[in-house]
Short mmCIF file of C-alpha atoms in Angstrom, two decimals:
data_model
loop_
_atom_site.label_atom_id
_atom_site.label_comp_id
_atom_site.label_asym_id
_atom_site.label_seq_id
_atom_site.Cartn_x
_atom_site.Cartn_y
_atom_site.Cartn_z
CA UNK A 26 15.18 15.45 26.60
CA UNK A 27 16.98 18.12 28.43
CA UNK A 28 16.03 21.86 29.10
CA UNK A 29 18.10 24.19 28.01
CA UNK A 30 18.01 27.81 29.16
CA UNK A 31 18.66 30.41 26.74
CA UNK A 32 18.10 31.17 23.09
CA UNK A 33 20.58 31.32 20.52
CA UNK A 34 20.33 34.38 18.02
CA UNK A 35 19.95 33.57 14.66
CA UNK A 36 22.90 33.95 12.05
CA UNK A 37 22.21 37.13 9.67
CA UNK A 38 23.11 37.39 5.97
CA UNK A 39 22.93 40.58 4.81
CA UNK A 40 22.65 41.20 0.90
CA UNK A 41 22.57 44.60 -0.72
CA UNK A 42 22.85 45.50 -4.40
CA UNK A 43 22.42 41.96 -5.42
CA UNK A 44 25.78 41.30 -3.97
CA UNK A 45 26.92 39.27 -0.95
CA UNK A 46 30.06 39.83 0.90
CA UNK A 47 32.16 37.21 3.07
CA UNK A 48 35.42 38.32 4.29
CA UNK A 49 37.54 39.51 1.39
CA UNK A 50 35.52 37.50 -0.61
CA UNK A 51 32.95 39.90 -2.63
CA UNK A 52 30.40 37.79 -5.03
CA UNK A 53 27.92 39.81 -7.13
CA UNK A 54 24.87 37.50 -7.29
CA UNK A 55 23.20 38.78 -10.26
CA UNK A 56 26.72 38.53 -12.51
CA UNK A 57 26.58 34.93 -11.40
CA UNK A 58 23.06 33.76 -12.09
CA UNK A 59 23.46 35.80 -15.63
CA UNK A 60 26.43 33.90 -16.69
CA UNK A 61 24.39 30.91 -16.34
CA UNK A 62 27.53 28.64 -15.56
CA UNK A 63 28.64 26.57 -12.51
CA UNK A 64 32.30 26.01 -12.14
CA UNK A 65 33.28 22.38 -11.46
CA UNK A 66 35.92 21.50 -8.45
CA UNK A 67 36.64 17.93 -9.63
CA UNK A 68 37.30 15.69 -12.61
CA UNK A 69 36.52 18.07 -15.42
CA UNK A 70 38.13 20.43 -17.54
CA UNK A 71 34.99 21.84 -18.86
CA UNK A 72 32.03 23.99 -17.07
CA UNK A 73 28.85 22.87 -16.15
CA UNK A 74 26.05 24.16 -18.17
CA UNK A 75 22.87 24.54 -17.04
CA UNK A 76 21.70 23.20 -20.19
CA UNK A 77 21.98 19.73 -20.02
CA UNK A 78 21.26 18.40 -23.26
CA UNK A 79 24.11 20.27 -24.42
CA UNK A 80 26.59 19.02 -21.60
CA UNK A 81 25.48 15.34 -21.81
CA UNK A 82 26.11 15.79 -25.77
CA UNK A 83 29.79 16.70 -24.92
CA UNK A 84 29.94 14.16 -22.09
CA UNK A 85 29.07 11.26 -24.37
CA UNK A 86 30.08 12.04 -27.71
CA UNK A 87 33.85 10.53 -27.31
CA UNK A 88 32.61 6.92 -25.70
CA UNK A 89 33.15 4.14 -27.92
CA UNK A 90 33.32 0.82 -26.41
CA UNK A 91 32.31 0.13 -22.70
CA UNK A 92 35.56 -0.56 -20.65
CA UNK A 93 35.95 -3.78 -18.37
CA UNK A 94 35.40 -1.66 -15.01
CA UNK A 95 31.81 -0.50 -16.21
CA UNK A 96 30.81 -3.84 -16.77
CA UNK A 97 32.22 -5.36 -13.90
CA UNK A 98 30.17 -2.53 -11.80
CA UNK A 99 26.94 -3.61 -13.74
CA UNK A 100 27.45 -7.17 -12.84
CA UNK A 101 28.34 -6.60 -9.24
CA UNK A 102 25.02 -4.23 -8.53
CA UNK A 103 22.72 -6.79 -10.56
CA UNK A 104 24.31 -9.79 -8.31
CA UNK A 105 24.02 -7.78 -5.37
CA UNK A 106 19.85 -6.91 -5.84
CA UNK A 107 19.38 -9.86 -7.49
CA UNK A 108 21.35 -12.47 -6.79
CA UNK A 109 19.39 -15.37 -8.93
CA UNK A 110 19.34 -13.07 -11.96
CA UNK A 111 16.80 -11.22 -13.55
CA UNK A 112 14.42 -12.96 -16.44
CA UNK A 113 11.26 -12.14 -18.27
CA UNK A 114 10.73 -9.02 -16.09
CA UNK A 115 10.08 -5.17 -18.19
CA UNK A 116 13.07 -3.23 -16.94
CA UNK A 117 13.36 1.06 -17.31
CA UNK A 118 16.42 2.47 -16.72
CA UNK A 119 16.71 6.47 -16.29
CA UNK A 120 20.12 8.20 -17.11
CA UNK A 121 21.51 5.17 -19.12
CA UNK A 122 24.91 7.16 -20.42
CA UNK A 123 26.47 6.28 -23.37
CA UNK A 124 27.42 2.98 -22.29
CA UNK A 125 23.82 1.39 -21.72
CA UNK A 126 23.75 1.13 -18.23
CA UNK A 127 22.77 -1.93 -16.10
CA UNK A 128 20.23 -2.73 -19.24
CA UNK A 129 22.95 -3.41 -21.47
CA UNK A 130 23.37 -6.74 -19.20
CA UNK A 131 19.52 -7.44 -18.97
CA UNK A 132 18.33 -6.75 -22.46
CA UNK A 133 18.75 -10.65 -23.88
CA UNK A 134 16.44 -12.04 -21.07
CA UNK A 135 14.09 -9.15 -20.48
CA UNK A 136 11.95 -6.42 -21.93
CA UNK A 137 14.19 -3.43 -21.40
CA UNK A 138 14.16 0.23 -21.83
CA UNK A 139 16.14 3.12 -21.09
CA UNK A 140 15.85 6.98 -20.83
CA UNK A 141 18.59 9.47 -21.12
CA UNK A 142 18.11 13.41 -22.22
CA UNK A 143 21.85 13.16 -24.13
CA UNK A 144 21.58 12.44 -27.94
CA UNK A 145 24.86 11.34 -28.33
CA UNK A 146 24.10 9.11 -25.37
CA UNK A 147 21.39 7.40 -27.15
CA UNK A 148 23.14 7.10 -30.12
CA UNK A 149 25.62 5.02 -28.63
CA UNK A 150 22.90 2.96 -26.69
CA UNK A 151 21.63 2.31 -30.33
CA UNK A 152 24.50 0.90 -31.59
CA UNK A 153 23.98 -1.67 -28.63
CA UNK A 154 20.82 -2.38 -29.80
CA UNK A 155 19.10 -1.11 -26.84
CA UNK A 156 15.85 1.05 -26.90
CA UNK A 157 16.46 4.34 -25.41
CA UNK A 158 14.55 7.01 -25.73
CA UNK A 159 15.12 10.86 -24.80
CA UNK A 160 13.25 12.29 -21.99
CA UNK A 161 14.06 15.42 -19.35
CA UNK A 162 12.19 14.31 -16.50
CA UNK A 163 12.55 17.66 -15.02
CA UNK A 164 9.41 18.07 -17.28
CA UNK A 165 8.55 15.07 -19.31
CA UNK A 166 6.39 12.37 -18.55
CA UNK A 167 8.00 8.64 -19.01
CA UNK A 168 6.35 7.36 -22.54
CA UNK A 169 4.62 4.15 -20.73
CA UNK A 170 1.62 3.60 -19.44
CA UNK A 171 0.66 3.59 -15.60
CA UNK A 172 1.99 0.34 -13.54
CA UNK A 173 3.85 -1.17 -16.83
CA UNK A 174 7.52 -1.92 -15.49
CA UNK A 175 8.51 -4.67 -12.71
CA UNK A 176 12.04 -2.60 -12.15
CA UNK A 177 13.19 0.93 -12.24
CA UNK A 178 16.81 1.51 -12.07
CA UNK A 179 18.22 5.43 -11.38
CA UNK A 180 21.80 5.52 -10.71
CA UNK A 181 23.70 8.90 -9.96
CA UNK A 182 20.51 10.64 -11.49
CA UNK A 183 18.23 12.35 -8.62
CA UNK A 184 21.29 15.03 -8.46
CA UNK A 185 21.17 16.21 -11.94
CA UNK A 186 17.43 16.91 -11.56
CA UNK A 187 16.21 20.31 -11.00
CA UNK A 188 12.38 18.90 -10.13
CA UNK A 189 13.22 15.78 -8.56
CA UNK A 190 9.58 15.49 -7.15
CA UNK A 191 8.21 15.24 -10.97
CA UNK A 192 10.49 12.56 -11.73
CA UNK A 193 10.00 10.52 -8.44
CA UNK A 194 6.24 10.61 -9.01
CA UNK A 195 6.48 9.52 -12.78
CA UNK A 196 8.31 6.46 -11.78
CA UNK A 197 6.10 5.69 -9.28
CA UNK A 198 3.58 6.07 -11.86
CA UNK A 199 5.05 3.51 -14.28
CA UNK A 200 6.08 0.96 -11.54
CA UNK A 201 3.80 -1.91 -10.85
CA UNK A 202 2.79 -2.12 -6.93
CA UNK A 203 5.34 -3.82 -5.22
CA UNK A 204 7.95 -3.26 -8.06
CA UNK A 205 11.56 -2.78 -7.23
CA UNK A 206 13.41 0.92 -7.39
CA UNK A 207 16.78 0.44 -7.33
CA UNK A 208 18.57 3.92 -6.77
CA UNK A 209 21.94 5.28 -6.06
CA UNK A 210 23.20 8.97 -5.22
CA UNK A 211 26.73 10.19 -4.76
CA UNK A 212 28.17 10.89 -1.57
CA UNK A 213 27.99 14.70 -0.35
CA UNK A 214 31.16 13.83 1.80
CA UNK A 215 33.02 13.82 -1.57
CA UNK A 216 31.31 15.25 -4.48
CA UNK A 217 30.11 18.65 -4.80
CA UNK A 218 27.03 18.11 -7.41
CA UNK A 219 24.83 16.84 -5.19
CA UNK A 220 24.79 20.10 -3.07
CA UNK A 221 23.93 22.68 -6.42
CA UNK A 222 20.14 22.47 -6.62
CA UNK A 223 18.46 20.53 -3.65
CA UNK A 224 21.85 20.24 -0.94
CA UNK A 225 19.30 19.07 1.73
CA UNK A 226 17.51 15.99 0.10
CA UNK A 227 20.81 14.37 -1.05
CA UNK A 228 21.60 12.90 2.61
CA UNK A 229 21.26 9.74 3.47
CA UNK A 230 17.92 10.41 6.08
CA UNK A 231 16.58 13.27 3.86
CA UNK A 232 16.63 10.53 1.01
CA UNK A 233 15.01 7.97 2.67
CA UNK A 234 11.93 10.40 3.72
CA UNK A 235 11.78 11.57 0.32
CA UNK A 236 11.25 8.10 -0.76
CA UNK A 237 8.76 7.34 1.95
CA UNK A 238 6.91 10.74 1.68
CA UNK A 239 6.73 9.50 -2.31
CA UNK A 240 5.03 6.13 -1.53
CA UNK A 241 8.00 3.88 -1.39
CA UNK A 242 9.11 1.38 1.17
CA UNK A 243 13.03 1.40 1.16
CA UNK A 244 14.01 -2.01 2.25
CA UNK A 245 17.69 -1.75 2.17
CA UNK A 246 20.34 1.23 1.76
CA UNK A 247 23.60 0.97 2.48
CA UNK A 248 27.21 1.69 0.54
CA UNK A 249 28.34 -1.41 -0.34
CA UNK A 250 30.41 -0.41 -3.55
CA UNK A 251 32.68 2.10 -1.30
CA UNK A 252 36.08 1.39 -0.73
CA UNK A 253 36.40 -1.20 -3.93
CA UNK A 254 33.83 -3.76 -2.32
CA UNK A 255 32.96 -4.58 -5.87
CA UNK A 256 36.77 -5.82 -6.46
CA UNK A 257 35.23 -9.83 -6.92
CA UNK A 258 34.25 -8.58 -9.92
CA UNK A 259 37.67 -7.92 -11.03
CA UNK A 260 37.52 -3.88 -10.66
CA UNK A 261 41.31 -2.75 -10.53
CA UNK A 262 42.16 -1.41 -7.16
CA UNK A 263 42.32 2.08 -7.63
CA UNK A 264 38.91 2.06 -8.54
CA UNK A 265 36.03 2.95 -6.00
CA UNK A 266 32.56 4.34 -5.42
CA UNK A 267 31.37 6.76 -3.03
CA UNK A 268 27.62 6.21 -3.17
CA UNK A 269 24.30 5.09 -1.20
CA UNK A 270 22.21 2.62 -2.76
CA UNK A 271 18.67 2.37 -1.85
CA UNK A 272 16.54 -0.69 -2.41
CA UNK A 273 12.80 0.44 -2.16
CA UNK A 274 9.37 -1.35 -3.23
CA UNK A 275 6.75 0.57 -4.71
CA UNK A 276 3.59 0.67 -1.93
CA UNK A 277 0.66 -1.09 -2.88
CA UNK A 278 -2.78 0.88 -3.10
CA UNK A 279 -4.43 -0.94 -0.10
CA UNK A 280 -1.22 -0.66 2.44
CA UNK A 281 -3.17 1.64 4.70
CA UNK A 282 -0.87 -0.14 7.65
CA UNK A 283 2.45 1.35 5.69
CA UNK A 284 1.25 5.02 5.52
CA UNK A 285 0.09 4.87 8.81
CA UNK A 286 3.72 3.84 10.13
CA UNK A 287 5.23 6.02 7.96
CA UNK A 288 2.97 8.61 9.48
CA UNK A 289 4.35 7.87 13.11
CA UNK A 290 7.47 7.83 12.16
CA UNK A 291 7.47 11.42 11.17
CA UNK A 292 5.01 12.19 14.06
CA UNK A 293 7.44 10.93 16.18
CA UNK A 294 10.73 13.21 14.99
CA UNK A 295 11.61 16.46 17.64
CA UNK A 296 14.33 18.45 18.02
CA UNK A 297 16.40 18.93 21.31
CA UNK A 298 13.50 20.51 23.10
CA UNK A 299 10.89 17.86 22.06
CA UNK A 300 9.01 20.14 19.41
CA UNK A 301 7.78 18.02 16.36
CA UNK A 302 9.80 18.61 12.99
CA UNK A 303 7.98 17.00 10.70
CA UNK A 304 3.91 16.94 11.59
CA UNK A 305 2.89 18.06 8.20
CA UNK A 306 4.67 15.12 6.68
CA UNK A 307 3.08 13.00 9.29
CA UNK A 308 -0.31 14.73 8.12
CA UNK A 309 0.45 13.74 5.11
CA UNK A 310 0.67 10.05 5.58
CA UNK A 311 -1.71 9.61 8.08
CA UNK A 312 -4.43 11.28 4.84
CA UNK A 313 -3.11 8.54 2.61
CA UNK A 314 -3.78 5.76 5.41
CA UNK A 315 -7.26 7.30 5.98
CA UNK A 316 -8.00 7.46 2.14
CA UNK A 317 -7.52 3.50 1.79
CA UNK A 318 -9.33 2.49 5.67
CA UNK A 319 -11.34 5.75 6.22
CA UNK A 320 -12.95 4.02 9.09
CA UNK A 321 -9.86 2.99 10.92
CA UNK A 322 -10.30 4.42 14.76
CA UNK A 323 -6.70 4.66 15.32
CA UNK A 324 -5.30 6.41 11.94
CA UNK A 325 -8.64 8.63 12.64
CA UNK A 326 -7.30 9.85 16.00
CA UNK A 327 -3.61 10.22 15.29
CA UNK A 328 -5.10 12.17 12.65
CA UNK A 329 -7.09 14.23 14.43
CA UNK A 330 -4.36 15.24 16.16
CA UNK A 331 -1.89 15.92 13.91
CA UNK A 332 -4.23 18.73 12.25
CA UNK A 333 -3.74 20.91 15.04
CA UNK A 334 -0.36 21.83 12.95
CA UNK A 335 -3.11 22.63 9.95
CA UNK A 336 -5.51 24.37 12.38
CA UNK A 337 -2.75 26.95 13.58
CA UNK A 338 -1.90 27.82 10.01
CA UNK A 339 -5.28 29.16 9.13
CA UNK A 340 -6.94 25.62 7.72
CA UNK A 341 -9.74 25.43 10.41
CA UNK A 342 -12.29 23.02 8.64
CA UNK A 343 -10.51 19.45 9.14
CA UNK A 344 -9.47 19.94 12.68
CA UNK A 345 -13.01 21.07 14.45
CA UNK A 346 -14.39 18.46 12.28
CA UNK A 347 -12.57 15.62 13.81
CA UNK A 348 -12.09 16.78 17.27
CA UNK A 349 -16.14 17.00 17.10
CA UNK A 350 -16.24 12.89 16.42
CA UNK A 351 -13.87 12.62 19.68
CA UNK A 352 -16.69 14.58 21.63
CA UNK A 353 -19.48 12.33 20.77
CA UNK A 354 -17.88 9.40 21.21
CA UNK A 355 -16.59 10.48 24.92
CA UNK A 356 -20.71 11.37 25.22
CA UNK A 357 -22.00 8.35 23.83
CA UNK A 358 -23.04 5.97 26.51
CA UNK A 359 -22.43 2.99 24.24
CA UNK A 360 -19.49 4.10 22.77
CA UNK A 361 -16.46 1.93 22.64
CA UNK A 362 -12.89 2.36 22.98
CA UNK A 363 -13.47 5.32 25.13
CA UNK A 364 -10.33 4.93 26.68
CA UNK A 365 -8.32 5.30 23.59
CA UNK A 366 -10.34 8.60 22.58
CA UNK A 367 -9.85 10.34 26.21
CA UNK A 368 -6.16 9.72 26.36
CA UNK A 369 -6.24 11.36 22.80
CA UNK A 370 -7.90 14.16 24.14
CA UNK A 371 -5.41 14.87 26.91
CA UNK A 372 -2.52 14.38 24.52
CA UNK A 373 -3.99 16.93 21.77
CA UNK A 374 -4.64 19.67 24.48
CA UNK A 375 -1.12 19.20 25.81
CA UNK A 376 -0.69 19.52 21.97
CA UNK A 377 -2.64 22.84 21.40
CA UNK A 378 -1.21 24.12 25.02
CA UNK A 379 2.31 24.24 23.23
CA UNK A 380 0.98 25.81 20.38
CA UNK A 381 -0.91 28.60 22.27
CA UNK A 382 -4.47 27.53 22.83
CA UNK A 383 -6.23 25.51 24.52
CA UNK A 384 -9.25 22.56 23.95
CA UNK A 385 -10.08 21.71 27.51
CA UNK A 386 -9.93 24.11 30.60
CA UNK A 387 -6.77 23.11 33.60
CA UNK A 388 -9.62 21.77 35.38
CA UNK A 389 -11.18 19.24 33.35
CA UNK A 390 -8.20 18.25 32.04
CA UNK A 391 -7.09 17.34 35.61
CA UNK A 392 -10.40 15.66 36.23
CA UNK A 393 -10.19 13.75 32.95
CA UNK A 394 -6.67 12.71 33.67
CA UNK A 395 -7.68 11.17 37.02
CA UNK A 396 -10.57 9.58 35.77
CA UNK A 397 -8.04 7.98 33.13
CA UNK A 398 -5.53 6.69 35.76
CA UNK A 399 -8.17 4.76 37.38
CA UNK A 400 -8.14 2.14 34.53
CA UNK A 401 -5.95 -0.58 34.81
CA UNK A 402 -4.47 -0.70 31.39
CA UNK A 403 -3.49 3.33 31.47
CA UNK A 404 -0.18 2.75 32.32
CA UNK A 405 1.75 3.38 29.18
CA UNK A 406 -0.47 5.80 28.21
CA UNK A 407 -0.32 7.79 31.37
CA UNK A 408 3.63 7.56 30.58
CA UNK A 409 3.25 9.62 27.45
CA UNK A 410 1.08 11.89 28.73
CA UNK A 411 3.66 13.07 31.51
CA UNK A 412 6.94 13.14 29.18
CA UNK A 413 4.53 15.34 26.97
CA UNK A 414 3.73 17.46 30.10
CA UNK A 415 7.12 17.71 30.82
CA UNK A 416 8.10 19.39 27.71
CA UNK A 417 5.64 21.75 28.22
CA UNK A 418 7.05 22.67 31.29
CA UNK A 419 10.83 22.73 29.84
CA UNK A 420 9.40 25.07 27.13
CA UNK A 421 7.82 27.20 29.58
CA UNK A 422 10.72 27.74 31.39
CA UNK A 423 11.97 29.73 28.39
CA UNK A 424 9.66 31.95 28.07
#
C-alpha cells in the first residue's frame, strides 16, 4: 500500500430540463425514455423493444431446423463440463431459444425441461419433442419444487434480465444442494447488450461475486469457447464465441466454512488507500455462516469486527452486543482463547479510529498491545496490527 497525497475531484454531470449535453451531442432524456426503444449497434436490422416477449417472438419466428454449427456448439459444451456424459439427471435450461438449447441433446437419456419467454421459441421446441414452459424470470417463479434439479443451464441469459437477482434466487431454490449451475455471459469487450441494464455486473470478477453472494461456489470459469476452440466439433473456422463460462455448485445448508471463506474474501477487498470496499457483503456472508454455526468463535469475532460498518450507518443494535461478548471473554478469569479476543479488540479499535470513533482510549490500546506482544504466538497478529496502523497513518496524513 502506498500513501498518496491529494484528492481527485469528482467528475460532475449537469442535467437540466430532462436533457444532457456532451460536446455537440444533445440528448433529450425524456424523449429517449418515452420512445421505449433501444437502438442496436451490431448484427440486427431491427430495434430492440423493451417488450421481451414481442422481441423474441419475432426473433425465433423464422427458425426451422437446427443447424450443424449449433449442434456442434451444444456437444462441445456438454463434453467440456460433463466428459463422461449425462444420464438419469433432472436438467433445467433457462432460455432454450428456438433451437432447443442443450436439452435437445440430452432429452433421450435425462428428464429435461426448458423455460423461455418466447411463444415462437416454445412452439419450435415442442416440435422437437421438448417440454418447455413459458416464464419470464424477471417476475415469474420457476414452476418446480425446491431442490428438484441436478443441473441448471443458463447460457447468454442473465444479460437480458431486468431483475437478475430474482432469477438467481429462483435458480438456487430449484437446484439441489451441490447441484451444478452452468452459465455464460457475453464478453463486454465485444457486445453492447450486457451494458444495457446492469453494466457493472457483467465483468468476470463482478459476476463471480454475484454467484458467491447468492450461495454458489464457482469451481471453474474460463473463455474456452473463445477463438473457435470448439472447432474439434466441426464448427466452421469463421465461427467464434466471445463468452465467459461458469461452472458453479450450489452451496449446502451446512456449509458454514464456505460462507465464512466468502466473508473473508469480501472483507479483504480494499482500495488503493487500504479502505475496505465490500464490508457489507462480508457481513452478509459472515451472517450466513453464523446461522449455520452460531457458536463458532472465529466467525463471531469477524462478525463483531465487520458490524462496525452497520454501526456507523445507524444500525446500533448488533455491534454493541457482539462487542460486549468480547469484553466479557477478556474479563472472564476462566475464559479460553483470550489472545484471539484481545487481538480482535485491537484490530476493531483501529477500524473504528478509521471511521471516526474509538472503542478504547490510546493509553489502554498501547497497554493491551504490549500485553499481546508478550505472547510467544503473537507474531503474525502483530504484523497485521502494524499494517492496519500504517493504513490509519496514511489516511491521517491526507486529512
